[in-house]
Tab-separated table of C-alpha atoms in Angstrom:
chain	number	residue	atom	x	y	z
A	158	MET	CA	89.241	99.127	124.809
A	159	LYS	CA	88.886	96.424	122.210
A	160	GLY	CA	91.097	93.394	121.934
A	161	ILE	CA	93.457	93.367	118.971
A	162	GLN	CA	91.371	90.706	117.229
A	163	ASP	CA	88.401	93.094	117.134
A	164	GLY	CA	90.281	96.332	116.553
A	165	VAL	CA	91.623	98.697	113.943
A	166	ALA	CA	95.283	99.597	113.749
A	167	VAL	CA	97.234	102.204	111.817
A	168	VAL	CA	100.951	101.804	111.136
A	169	THR	CA	103.109	104.582	109.709
A	170	GLY	CA	106.173	103.586	107.709
A	171	GLY	CA	104.299	100.383	106.929
A	172	GLY	CA	105.835	99.851	103.492
A	173	SER	CA	109.005	98.119	104.644
A	174	GLY	CA	111.128	96.992	107.572
A	175	ILE	CA	109.733	97.252	111.072
A	176	GLY	CA	106.513	98.925	109.883
A	177	ARG	CA	105.770	96.167	107.421
A	178	GLN	CA	106.295	93.461	110.026
A	179	SER	CA	104.194	95.394	112.544
A	180	SER	CA	101.380	95.640	109.998
A	181	LEU	CA	101.580	91.923	109.281
A	182	ARG	CA	101.670	91.086	112.982
A	183	PHE	CA	98.598	93.228	113.757
A	184	ALA	CA	96.717	91.574	110.902
A	185	GLU	CA	97.807	88.129	112.081
A	186	ALA	CA	96.386	88.957	115.512
A	187	GLY	CA	93.065	89.821	113.866
A	188	ALA	CA	93.152	93.619	113.502
A	189	LYS	CA	92.152	95.505	110.387
A	190	VAL	CA	95.173	97.542	109.368
A	191	VAL	CA	95.670	100.941	107.731
A	192	VAL	CA	99.157	100.790	106.212
A	193	ALA	CA	100.571	104.300	105.796
A	194	ASP	CA	103.732	105.276	103.961
A	195	VAL	CA	105.137	107.653	101.336
A	196	ASP	CA	106.350	104.585	99.448
A	197	GLU	CA	103.319	103.508	97.440
A	198	ASP	CA	104.881	100.359	95.995
A	199	GLY	CA	106.049	99.190	99.413
A	200	GLY	CA	102.730	100.055	101.028
A	201	TYR	CA	100.640	98.192	98.495
A	202	GLU	CA	102.988	95.213	98.754
A	203	THR	CA	102.414	95.127	102.526
A	204	VAL	CA	98.662	95.142	101.972
A	205	GLU	CA	98.997	92.352	99.418
A	206	LEU	CA	100.989	90.265	101.883
A	207	ILE	CA	98.333	90.773	104.525
A	208	GLU	CA	95.516	89.845	102.196
A	209	GLU	CA	97.356	86.744	100.942
A	210	ALA	CA	97.575	85.622	104.580
A	211	GLY	CA	93.818	86.125	105.014
A	212	GLY	CA	93.929	89.496	106.731
A	213	GLU	CA	92.292	92.830	105.948
A	214	ALA	CA	94.196	96.025	105.188
A	215	ILE	CA	94.183	99.192	103.128
A	216	PHE	CA	97.037	101.445	101.991
A	217	VAL	CA	97.128	105.229	102.533
A	218	ASN	CA	99.813	107.444	101.034
A	219	ALA	CA	100.683	109.589	104.033
A	220	ASP	CA	103.648	111.835	104.722
A	221	VAL	CA	104.011	112.410	108.493
A	222	THR	CA	105.362	115.922	107.814
A	223	ASP	CA	101.957	116.865	106.396
A	224	SER	CA	99.178	117.339	108.942
A	225	ASP	CA	96.493	116.951	106.281
A	226	ASP	CA	97.954	113.591	105.223
A	227	VAL	CA	98.025	112.425	108.837
A	228	ASP	CA	94.435	113.537	109.439
A	229	SER	CA	93.368	111.725	106.247
A	230	MET	CA	95.151	108.589	107.465
A	231	VAL	CA	93.062	108.515	110.641
A	232	GLN	CA	89.911	109.456	108.727
A	233	THR	CA	90.508	106.442	106.476
A	234	ALA	CA	90.517	104.161	109.491
A	235	ILE	CA	87.209	105.687	110.535
A	236	ASP	CA	85.614	105.579	107.085
A	237	GLU	CA	86.799	102.113	106.111
A	238	TYR	CA	86.756	100.271	109.424
A	239	GLY	CA	84.648	102.332	111.805
A	240	GLY	CA	87.314	103.817	114.075
A	241	LEU	CA	90.810	103.512	115.478
A	242	ASP	CA	91.999	101.427	118.422
A	243	PHE	CA	95.745	100.960	117.968
A	244	ALA	CA	98.585	102.867	116.367
A	245	HIS	CA	102.243	102.235	115.708
A	246	ASN	CA	103.826	105.595	114.905
A	247	ASN	CA	106.892	104.213	113.252
A	248	ALA	CA	107.829	106.374	110.243
A	249	GLY	CA	111.292	107.851	110.560
A	250	ILE	CA	114.680	108.421	108.972
A	251	ALA	CA	118.287	107.933	110.057
A	252	ASP	CA	121.456	109.713	109.058
A	253	GLU	CA	125.015	109.251	110.271
A	254	GLY	CA	125.451	112.983	109.938
A	255	ALA	CA	128.266	114.979	111.444
A	256	ARG	CA	129.216	116.407	114.814
A	257	LEU	CA	126.618	118.550	116.528
A	258	ALA	CA	127.922	121.966	115.422
A	259	GLU	CA	128.493	120.870	111.845
A	260	TYR	CA	124.876	120.450	110.671
A	261	ASP	CA	123.167	123.037	108.612
A	262	GLU	CA	119.748	124.067	109.856
A	263	GLU	CA	117.924	122.331	106.997
A	264	GLU	CA	119.384	118.936	107.916
A	265	TRP	CA	118.494	119.426	111.559
A	266	ASP	CA	114.933	120.568	110.814
A	267	ARG	CA	114.248	117.647	108.447
A	268	MET	CA	115.289	115.056	111.034
A	269	ILE	CA	113.195	116.659	113.774
A	270	ASP	CA	110.229	117.235	111.463
A	271	ILE	CA	109.978	113.567	110.474
A	272	ASN	CA	111.135	111.705	113.550
A	273	LEU	CA	109.738	113.881	116.336
A	274	LYS	CA	107.169	116.307	114.996
A	275	GLY	CA	105.839	113.540	112.756
A	276	VAL	CA	105.064	111.451	115.837
A	277	TRP	CA	103.376	114.474	117.463
A	278	ARG	CA	101.215	115.033	114.363
A	279	CYS	CA	100.149	111.387	114.478
A	280	LEU	CA	99.321	111.564	118.196
A	281	LYS	CA	97.376	114.769	117.662
A	282	ALA	CA	95.203	113.038	115.033
A	283	GLU	CA	94.881	109.660	116.763
A	284	ILE	CA	94.116	110.650	120.353
A	285	PRO	CA	90.720	112.344	119.798
A	286	GLU	CA	89.408	109.329	117.925
A	287	MET	CA	90.625	106.957	120.637
A	288	ILE	CA	88.956	109.107	123.279
A	289	GLU	CA	85.764	108.887	121.253
A	290	ARG	CA	86.148	105.084	121.180
A	291	GLY	CA	86.697	104.864	124.925
A	292	GLY	CA	90.424	104.079	124.850
A	293	GLY	CA	93.205	102.583	122.837
A	294	ALA	CA	96.927	101.871	122.743
A	295	ILE	CA	99.733	103.661	120.905
A	296	VAL	CA	103.361	102.632	120.405
A	297	ASN	CA	105.859	105.166	119.119
A	298	THR	CA	109.147	104.037	117.589
A	299	SER	CA	112.126	105.553	119.354
A	300	SER	CA	115.535	103.834	119.307
A	301	VAL	CA	118.409	102.825	121.533
A	302	ALA	CA	119.543	106.333	120.540
A	303	GLY	CA	116.583	107.582	122.560
A	304	VAL	CA	118.121	106.302	125.793
A	305	SER	CA	121.797	106.750	124.927
A	306	ALA	CA	123.997	108.896	122.719
A	307	ASN	CA	124.546	106.166	120.121
A	308	GLY	CA	123.902	108.130	116.930
A	309	SER	CA	124.205	111.522	115.339
A	310	ALA	CA	123.126	114.547	117.382
A	311	HIS	CA	119.922	115.321	115.466
A	312	TYR	CA	118.885	111.638	115.430
A	313	VAL	CA	119.607	111.244	119.148
A	314	ALA	CA	117.661	114.423	119.913
A	315	SER	CA	114.676	113.301	117.842
A	316	LYS	CA	114.543	109.862	119.454
A	317	HIS	CA	114.920	111.225	122.983
A	318	GLY	CA	112.066	113.541	122.113
A	319	VAL	CA	109.855	110.618	121.126
A	320	ILE	CA	110.252	109.127	124.574
A	321	GLY	CA	109.435	112.483	126.152
A	322	LEU	CA	106.268	112.766	124.068
A	323	THR	CA	105.296	109.210	124.991
A	324	ARG	CA	105.665	109.905	128.709
A	325	ARG	CA	103.840	113.227	128.575
A	326	ALA	CA	100.978	111.699	126.594
A	327	THR	CA	100.685	109.017	129.258
A	328	ILE	CA	100.245	111.648	131.960
A	329	ASP	CA	97.809	113.693	129.859
A	330	TYR	CA	95.564	110.862	128.615
A	331	ALA	CA	95.848	107.808	130.900
A	332	GLY	CA	92.535	108.895	132.433
A	333	GLU	CA	90.943	108.669	128.967
A	334	GLY	CA	91.835	104.976	128.699
A	335	ILE	CA	94.711	105.363	126.245
A	336	ARG	CA	98.067	103.672	126.877
A	337	PHE	CA	101.275	104.998	125.341
A	338	ASN	CA	104.650	103.249	125.130
A	339	ALA	CA	107.741	103.505	123.001
A	340	VAL	CA	109.752	100.694	121.453
A	341	CYS	CA	113.515	101.258	121.231
A	342	PRO	CA	115.070	99.021	118.605
A	343	GLY	CA	118.739	98.325	118.404
A	344	VAL	CA	120.386	97.495	115.085
A	345	ILE	CA	117.646	95.775	113.106
A	346	ASP	CA	117.986	94.010	109.746
A	347	THR	CA	115.885	96.466	107.745
A	348	PRO	CA	116.425	97.877	104.219
A	349	MET	CA	117.905	101.025	105.797
A	350	VAL	CA	120.516	98.993	107.697
A	351	GLN	CA	121.162	96.692	104.729
A	352	GLN	CA	121.967	99.722	102.598
A	353	ALA	CA	124.386	100.976	105.256
A	354	GLY	CA	126.020	97.564	105.256
A	355	GLU	CA	126.462	97.650	101.496
A	356	ASP	CA	128.069	101.079	101.775
A	357	ASN	CA	130.454	100.039	104.572
A	358	SER	CA	130.590	96.287	105.233
A	359	GLU	CA	133.538	96.592	107.634
A	360	GLU	CA	131.618	99.009	109.805
A	361	MET	CA	128.590	96.706	109.870
A	362	ASP	CA	130.798	93.774	110.870
A	363	ARG	CA	132.193	95.877	113.696
A	364	ILE	CA	128.696	96.844	114.850
A	365	THR	CA	127.416	93.265	114.757
A	366	ALA	CA	130.453	92.045	116.696
A	367	GLY	CA	129.616	94.549	119.405
A	368	ILE	CA	126.102	93.138	119.960
A	369	PRO	CA	125.999	90.447	122.705
A	370	ALA	CA	123.427	88.507	120.689
A	371	ASP	CA	126.050	88.431	117.892
A	372	ARG	CA	123.512	89.255	115.209
A	373	LEU	CA	121.236	91.964	113.959
A	374	GLY	CA	117.669	92.014	115.186
A	375	ASP	CA	114.827	90.789	113.063
A	376	PRO	CA	112.014	93.279	112.305
A	377	GLN	CA	109.591	90.571	113.491
A	378	GLU	CA	111.085	90.823	116.979
A	379	ILE	CA	110.232	94.521	117.151
A	380	ALA	CA	106.749	93.869	115.700
A	381	ASP	CA	106.100	91.251	118.369
A	382	ALA	CA	106.954	93.801	121.075
A	383	VAL	CA	104.709	96.455	119.483
A	384	VAL	CA	101.682	94.190	119.262
A	385	TRP	CA	102.255	92.888	122.800
A	386	LEU	CA	102.364	96.472	124.063
A	387	CYS	CA	98.972	97.072	122.442
A	388	SER	CA	97.464	93.909	123.904
A	389	GLU	CA	95.619	93.418	127.176
A	390	GLU	CA	98.612	91.390	128.374
A	391	ALA	CA	100.445	94.732	128.665
A	392	SER	CA	97.529	96.574	130.312
A	393	TYR	CA	99.680	97.933	133.178
A	394	VAL	CA	102.633	98.944	130.970
A	395	MET	CA	102.381	102.704	130.439
A	396	GLY	CA	104.825	105.415	129.427
A	397	GLN	CA	107.754	103.061	129.036
A	398	PRO	CA	110.674	102.905	126.569
A	399	ILE	CA	110.943	99.169	125.811
A	400	ILE	CA	114.470	98.327	124.635
A	401	VAL	CA	114.817	95.514	122.091
A	402	ASP	CA	118.506	95.511	121.210
A	403	GLY	CA	120.114	92.092	121.628
A	404	GLY	CA	121.905	93.303	124.756
A	405	LEU	CA	123.614	96.262	123.057
A	406	LEU	CA	122.985	98.697	125.900
A	407	ALA	CA	123.721	96.146	128.629
A	408	GLN	CA	127.417	96.735	128.138
């Protein structure tokens, strides 16, 4: 397996928030980065930020609910940079939603299709190329909702599922030299959370007051964990949900 400074990384949801910071952090560590997102403006802006800092990146418009898009994303890494060594499968959505029995099936299916099946599609495309390369490292974005019930039912189910996929992939492919882990962010200061705060500032104040760190997390703090998990320093960390939440779940 290559070191990050010699490798190629793909990041889904790379156009903003955690995905953008992960893309920047991979590039800072020396990787060539394929930034994937459905948000073209955000994706190209991430690439521009990487290039301004002296890194190398390319944007791919990829919807993780479309297998052809996901396959093309990985093929771009191969065509442009010679292969794929690292992946951060980060694209996802959140929704406060309703109680479990109050969803319609379309709402439920959309959440699962993006947050859970989207990660599976990415793994399905990434794993064969990493096997061909002799190994690699993949981090999937779950959530504190993946190890608790803090969230709506369909979101909690999707994020629990991501951890299950991560663990099963570890068992299936550890012998092929691929490491899989999940990062479980708490409440992070991303555009998604900022929008929620604008919609309900009192609720955001209540949430922040309930975090022992007494602040929201910075996307950079999640990105640092992702890149560390892909590094040789984490070579014996496999199949783990790594919680980065400011102490939220310690209570």
